Amino acid sequence: MENFSFYMERLGYCEDYISECFIGNMWSNISNKDDFLFPHSHPGCIMSGAYYVKTTEENSITFYDQIDPAFEPPKYNNPLNWSTTNYPCVPARLLMFRSNMIHGTTRQEEEGEKIVISFNIVKTIRELS
Ligand SMILES: [Fe+2]
């Protein structure tokens, strides 16, 4: 939760908000050649994470910007107008990202096991009195 707190503080969340957050669920995925992860998000969660236990060199995760069909894309891409970005899946790397970010992986073309431990961080819901 230390990395989560660090990230959330930089996003502007206060300590009281962060202290009510916890890991809501956690799972593992084992994948191999021809496996892929269809683009998706994790609705209802604050932040999600992936810890790479074992990967191959070709493994990466892609994050997609929201698609707005009314917006004409610029002619040249730069860090301020990206529509996708890729991060290599490196063993012992922890990636944390806002849960509403659409992400996925392309089909793995070569043999090789990838093992990932993923989790979602959620916030306590207070009941209205
Ligand atoms: Fe995911």
Coordinates of N, CA and C and ligand atoms in Angstrom, one line a residue:
M1 N 0.8 -1.2 0.0 CA 0.0 0.0 0.0 C 0.9 1.3 0.0
E2 N 2.2 1.1 0.3 CA 3.0 2.3 0.3 C 3.1 2.9 -1.1
N3 N 3.3 2.1 -2.1 CA 3.3 2.7 -3.5 C 2.0 3.3 -3.9
F4 N 0.9 2.7 -3.4 CA -0.4 3.3 -3.7 C -0.5 4.7 -3.1
S5 N -0.2 4.8 -1.8 CA -0.2 6.1 -1.1 C 0.6 7.1 -1.8
F6 N 1.8 6.7 -2.2 CA 2.7 7.7 -2.9 C 2.1 8.2 -4.1
Y7 N 1.5 7.3 -4.9 CA 0.9 7.6 -6.2 C -0.4 8.5 -6.0
M8 N -1.2 8.1 -5.0 CA -2.4 8.8 -4.8 C -2.2 10.3 -4.3
E9 N -1.1 10.4 -3.4 CA -0.8 11.7 -2.9 C -0.4 12.6 -4.1
R10 N 0.4 12.1 -5.1 CA 0.8 12.9 -6.2 C -0.4 13.2 -7.1
L11 N -1.5 12.4 -7.1 CA -2.7 12.6 -7.9 C -3.6 13.6 -7.1
G12 N -3.2 14.0 -5.9 CA -3.9 15.1 -5.2 C -4.9 14.6 -4.2
Y13 N -4.9 13.3 -3.9 CA -5.8 12.8 -2.8 C -5.3 13.0 -1.4
C14 N -6.1 13.3 -0.5 CA -5.7 13.5 0.9 C -5.5 12.2 1.7
E15 N -4.9 12.3 2.8 CA -4.5 11.2 3.6 C -5.8 10.5 4.1
D16 N -6.8 11.2 4.5 CA -8.1 10.6 5.0 C -8.7 9.7 3.9
Y17 N -8.7 10.2 2.7 CA -9.3 9.4 1.5 C -8.4 8.1 1.3
I18 N -7.1 8.3 1.3 CA -6.2 7.2 1.0 C -6.3 6.1 2.1
S19 N -6.5 6.6 3.4 CA -6.6 5.6 4.5 C -7.8 4.7 4.5
E20 N -8.8 5.1 3.7 CA -10.0 4.3 3.6 C -9.9 3.3 2.4
C21 N -8.8 3.3 1.7 CA -8.6 2.4 0.6 C -7.9 1.1 1.0
F22 N -8.3 0.0 0.3 CA -7.7 -1.3 0.6 C -7.7 -2.2 -0.6
I23 N -6.9 -3.2 -0.6 CA -6.9 -4.2 -1.7 C -8.2 -5.0 -1.6
G24 N -9.1 -4.8 -2.6 CA -10.4 -5.4 -2.6 C -10.4 -6.9 -3.2
N25 N -9.5 -7.1 -4.1 CA -9.4 -8.5 -4.7 C -8.0 -8.6 -5.4
M26 N -7.6 -9.8 -5.5 CA -6.3 -10.1 -6.1 C -6.4 -11.5 -6.8
W27 N -5.8 -11.6 -7.9 CA -5.8 -12.9 -8.7 C -4.5 -13.0 -9.4
S28 N -4.3 -14.2 -10.0 CA -3.2 -14.4 -10.8 C -3.6 -14.9 -12.2
N29 N -2.8 -14.7 -13.2 CA -3.0 -15.1 -14.5 C -1.7 -15.8 -15.0
I30 N -1.9 -17.0 -15.6 CA -0.7 -17.6 -16.3 C -1.1 -17.7 -17.8
S31 N -0.3 -17.2 -18.6 CA -0.6 -17.2 -20.0 C 0.7 -17.7 -20.8
N32 N 0.4 -17.9 -22.1 CA 1.5 -18.5 -22.9 C 1.2 -18.1 -24.4
K33 N 1.9 -18.7 -25.3 CA 1.7 -18.4 -26.7 C 0.3 -18.3 -27.1
D34 N -0.1 -17.3 -28.0 CA -1.4 -17.1 -28.5 C -2.4 -16.5 -27.5
D35 N -2.0 -16.3 -26.3 CA -2.9 -15.7 -25.3 C -2.8 -14.2 -25.4
F36 N -3.9 -13.5 -25.1 CA -3.9 -12.0 -25.1 C -5.0 -11.6 -24.1
L37 N -5.0 -10.3 -23.8 CA -5.9 -9.7 -22.9 C -6.7 -8.7 -23.6
F38 N -8.0 -8.9 -23.8 CA -8.8 -7.9 -24.5 C -8.9 -6.6 -23.7
P39 N -8.8 -5.5 -24.5 CA -8.8 -4.2 -23.7 C -10.0 -4.1 -22.8
H40 N -9.8 -3.6 -21.6 CA -10.8 -3.5 -20.5 C -10.3 -2.5 -19.5
S41 N -11.3 -2.2 -18.6 CA -10.9 -1.4 -17.4 C -11.5 -2.2 -16.2
H42 N -11.3 -1.6 -15.0 CA -11.8 -2.3 -13.8 C -12.8 -1.3 -13.1
P43 N -14.0 -1.3 -13.5 CA -15.0 -0.4 -13.0 C -15.2 -0.6 -11.5
G44 N -15.5 0.6 -10.8 CA -15.8 0.5 -9.4 C -14.5 0.5 -8.5
C45 N -13.4 0.5 -9.1 CA -12.1 0.5 -8.3 C -11.4 1.8 -8.4
I46 N -10.5 2.0 -7.5 CA -9.7 3.3 -7.5 C -8.5 3.1 -8.3
M47 N -7.7 2.1 -8.0 CA -6.5 1.8 -8.7 C -6.3 0.3 -8.9
S48 N -5.6 -0.1 -9.9 CA -5.3 -1.5 -10.1 C -3.8 -1.6 -10.3
G49 N -3.3 -2.9 -10.2 CA -1.9 -3.1 -10.3 C -1.6 -4.5 -10.9
A50 N -0.4 -4.6 -11.4 CA 0.0 -5.9 -12.0 C 1.5 -6.1 -11.5
Y51 N 1.7 -7.2 -10.9 CA 3.1 -7.5 -10.5 C 3.5 -8.7 -11.4
Y52 N 4.6 -8.5 -12.2 CA 5.1 -9.5 -13.1 C 6.1 -10.5 -12.4
V53 N 5.6 -11.7 -12.3 CA 6.5 -12.7 -11.7 C 7.4 -13.3 -12.7
K54 N 6.8 -13.6 -13.9 CA 7.6 -14.3 -15.0 C 7.1 -13.8 -16.3
T55 N 8.0 -13.4 -17.2 CA 7.5 -12.9 -18.5 C 8.5 -13.3 -19.6
T56 N 8.2 -13.0 -20.8 CA 9.1 -13.2 -21.9 C 9.5 -11.7 -22.4
E57 N 10.5 -11.6 -23.2 CA 10.9 -10.3 -23.7 C 9.8 -9.6 -24.5
E58 N 8.9 -10.3 -25.2 CA 8.0 -9.7 -26.0 C 6.7 -9.2 -25.2
N59 N 6.6 -9.6 -24.0 CA 5.4 -9.2 -23.2 C 5.4 -7.7 -22.9
S60 N 4.2 -7.1 -23.2 CA 4.0 -5.7 -22.8 C 2.6 -5.5 -22.5
I61 N 2.3 -4.4 -21.9 CA 0.9 -4.0 -21.6 C 0.6 -2.7 -22.3
T62 N -0.5 -2.6 -23.0 CA -0.9 -1.3 -23.7 C -2.0 -0.6 -23.0
F63 N -1.8 0.7 -22.8 CA -2.9 1.5 -22.2 C -3.4 2.4 -23.4
Y64 N -4.8 2.5 -23.4 CA -5.5 3.2 -24.5 C -6.1 4.5 -23.9
D65 N -6.0 5.6 -24.7 CA -6.7 6.8 -24.3 C -8.2 6.6 -24.6
Q66 N -9.0 7.4 -24.0 CA -10.4 7.3 -24.3 C -10.6 7.6 -25.8
I67 N -11.5 6.9 -26.5 CA -11.8 7.1 -27.9 C -12.9 8.1 -28.0
D68 N -12.7 9.2 -28.7 CA -13.7 10.2 -28.9 C -13.8 10.4 -30.4
P69 N -14.8 9.8 -31.1 CA -14.9 9.9 -32.5 C -15.1 11.3 -33.1
A70 N -15.5 12.3 -32.2 CA -15.7 13.6 -32.7 C -14.4 14.4 -32.7
F71 N -13.3 13.8 -32.2 CA -12.1 14.5 -32.2 C -11.2 14.1 -33.3
E72 N -10.7 15.1 -34.1 CA -9.8 14.7 -35.2 C -8.4 14.5 -34.7
P73 N -7.8 13.4 -35.0 CA -6.5 13.1 -34.4 C -5.5 14.0 -35.0
P74 N -4.4 14.4 -34.3 CA -3.4 15.2 -34.8 C -2.5 14.5 -35.8
K75 N -1.8 15.2 -36.7 CA -1.0 14.6 -37.7 C 0.2 13.9 -37.1
Y76 N 0.8 14.5 -36.0 CA 2.0 13.9 -35.4 C 1.7 13.6 -34.0
N77 N 2.3 12.5 -33.5 CA 2.1 12.1 -32.1 C 3.2 12.6 -31.3
N78 N 2.9 12.9 -30.0 CA 3.9 13.3 -29.0 C 3.4 12.9 -27.7
P79 N 4.2 13.1 -26.6 CA 3.7 12.6 -25.3 C 2.4 13.3 -24.8
L80 N 2.0 14.4 -25.4 CA 0.8 15.1 -24.9 C -0.4 14.7 -25.7
N81 N -0.3 13.9 -26.8 CA -1.5 13.6 -27.5 C -1.6 12.1 -27.8
W82 N -0.9 11.3 -27.1 CA -0.9 9.8 -27.3 C -2.3 9.2 -27.3
S83 N -2.5 8.2 -28.1 CA -3.7 7.4 -28.0 C -3.5 6.1 -27.4
T84 N -2.2 5.6 -27.5 CA -1.8 4.3 -26.8 C -0.4 4.5 -26.3
T85 N -0.1 3.8 -25.2 CA 1.3 3.7 -24.7 C 1.5 2.3 -24.2
N86 N 2.8 1.9 -24.4 CA 3.2 0.5 -24.0 C 4.2 0.5 -22.9
Y87 N 4.1 -0.5 -22.0 CA 5.1 -0.7 -21.0 C 5.5 -2.1 -21.1
P88 N 6.8 -2.4 -21.1 CA 7.3 -3.8 -21.1 C 6.9 -4.4 -19.8
C89 N 6.6 -5.7 -19.8 CA 6.3 -6.5 -18.6 C 7.6 -7.1 -18.2
V90 N 8.2 -6.5 -17.2 CA 9.5 -7.0 -16.7 C 9.4 -7.7 -15.4
P91 N 10.0 -8.9 -15.3 CA 9.9 -9.6 -14.0 C 10.3 -8.7 -12.8
A92 N 9.5 -8.9 -11.8 CA 9.7 -8.1 -10.5 C 9.2 -6.7 -10.6
R93 N 8.6 -6.3 -11.7 CA 8.1 -4.9 -11.9 C 6.6 -4.9 -11.4
L94 N 6.3 -3.8 -10.7 CA 4.9 -3.6 -10.2 C 4.4 -2.4 -11.0
L95 N 3.4 -2.5 -11.8 CA 2.7 -1.4 -12.5 C 1.4 -1.1 -11.8
M96 N 1.2 0.2 -11.4 CA 0.0 0.6 -10.9 C -0.6 1.7 -11.8
F97 N -2.0 1.6 -11.9 CA -2.6 2.6 -12.8 C -4.0 2.8 -12.3
R98 N -4.6 3.9 -12.7 CA -6.0 4.2 -12.4 C -6.9 3.2 -13.0
S99 N -7.8 2.6 -12.3 CA -8.6 1.5 -12.7 C -9.5 1.8 -13.9
N100 N -9.8 3.1 -14.2 CA -10.6 3.4 -15.4 C -9.8 3.5 -16.6
M101 N -8.5 3.3 -16.6 CA -7.7 3.3 -17.8 C -7.8 2.0 -18.6
I102 N -8.2 2.1 -19.8 CA -8.4 0.9 -20.6 C -7.0 0.3 -21.0
H103 N -6.9 -1.0 -20.8 CA -5.6 -1.7 -21.0 C -5.8 -3.1 -21.5
G104 N -4.8 -3.6 -22.1 CA -4.8 -5.0 -22.6 C -3.4 -5.4 -23.1
T105 N -3.4 -6.6 -23.6 CA -2.1 -7.1 -24.1 C -2.4 -7.7 -25.5
T106 N -1.4 -7.6 -26.4 CA -1.5 -8.2 -27.7 C -1.2 -9.7 -27.6
R107 N -1.6 -10.4 -28.7 CA -1.4 -11.8 -28.7 C 0.1 -12.2 -28.6
Q108 N 0.4 -13.1 -27.7 CA 1.8 -13.5 -27.5 C 2.2 -14.4 -28.7
E109 N 3.2 -14.0 -29.4 CA 3.5 -14.8 -30.6 C 4.5 -15.9 -30.4
E110 N 5.3 -15.9 -29.3 CA 6.3 -16.9 -29.1 C 5.9 -17.7 -27.8
E111 N 6.5 -18.9 -27.8 CA 6.3 -19.8 -26.6 C 7.0 -19.1 -25.4
G112 N 6.4 -19.2 -24.2 CA 7.0 -18.7 -23.0 C 5.9 -18.3 -22.0
E113 N 6.1 -18.7 -20.8 CA 5.1 -18.5 -19.8 C 5.2 -17.1 -19.2
K114 N 4.0 -16.5 -19.0 CA 3.9 -15.2 -18.3 C 3.0 -15.4 -17.1
I115 N 3.5 -15.0 -16.0 CA 2.8 -15.1 -14.7 C 2.6 -13.7 -14.1
V116 N 1.4 -13.3 -13.9 CA 1.1 -12.0 -13.3 C 0.2 -12.1 -12.1
I117 N 0.5 -11.3 -11.1 CA -0.4 -11.2 -10.0 C -1.0 -9.8 -10.1
S118 N -2.4 -9.8 -10.2 CA -3.1 -8.5 -10.3 C -3.9 -8.2 -9.1
F119 N -4.3 -7.0 -8.9 CA -5.1 -6.6 -7.8 C -5.9 -5.3 -8.1
N120 N -6.9 -5.1 -7.4 CA -7.7 -3.9 -7.4 C -7.8 -3.2 -6.0
I121 N -7.6 -1.9 -6.0 CA -7.7 -1.2 -4.7 C -9.1 -0.5 -4.8
V122 N -9.8 -0.6 -3.7 CA -11.2 0.0 -3.6 C -11.2 0.9 -2.4
K123 N -12.3 1.6 -2.2 CA -12.5 2.5 -1.1 C -13.7 2.1 -0.3
T124 N -13.6 2.2 1.0 CA -14.7 1.9 1.9 C -15.9 2.8 1.5
I125 N -17.1 2.2 1.4 CA -18.2 3.0 1.1 C -18.9 3.3 2.4
R126 N -19.1 4.6 2.6 CA -19.8 5.1 3.9 C -21.3 5.1 3.6
E127 N -22.0 4.6 4.6 CA -23.5 4.7 4.5 C -23.9 6.0 4.9
L128 N -24.9 6.5 4.2 CA -25.5 7.8 4.5 C -26.4 7.7 5.7
S129 N -26.3 8.6 6.6 CA -27.2 8.5 7.8 C -28.3 9.5 7.8
Ligands
FE1 FE -6.9 -5.6 -16.2

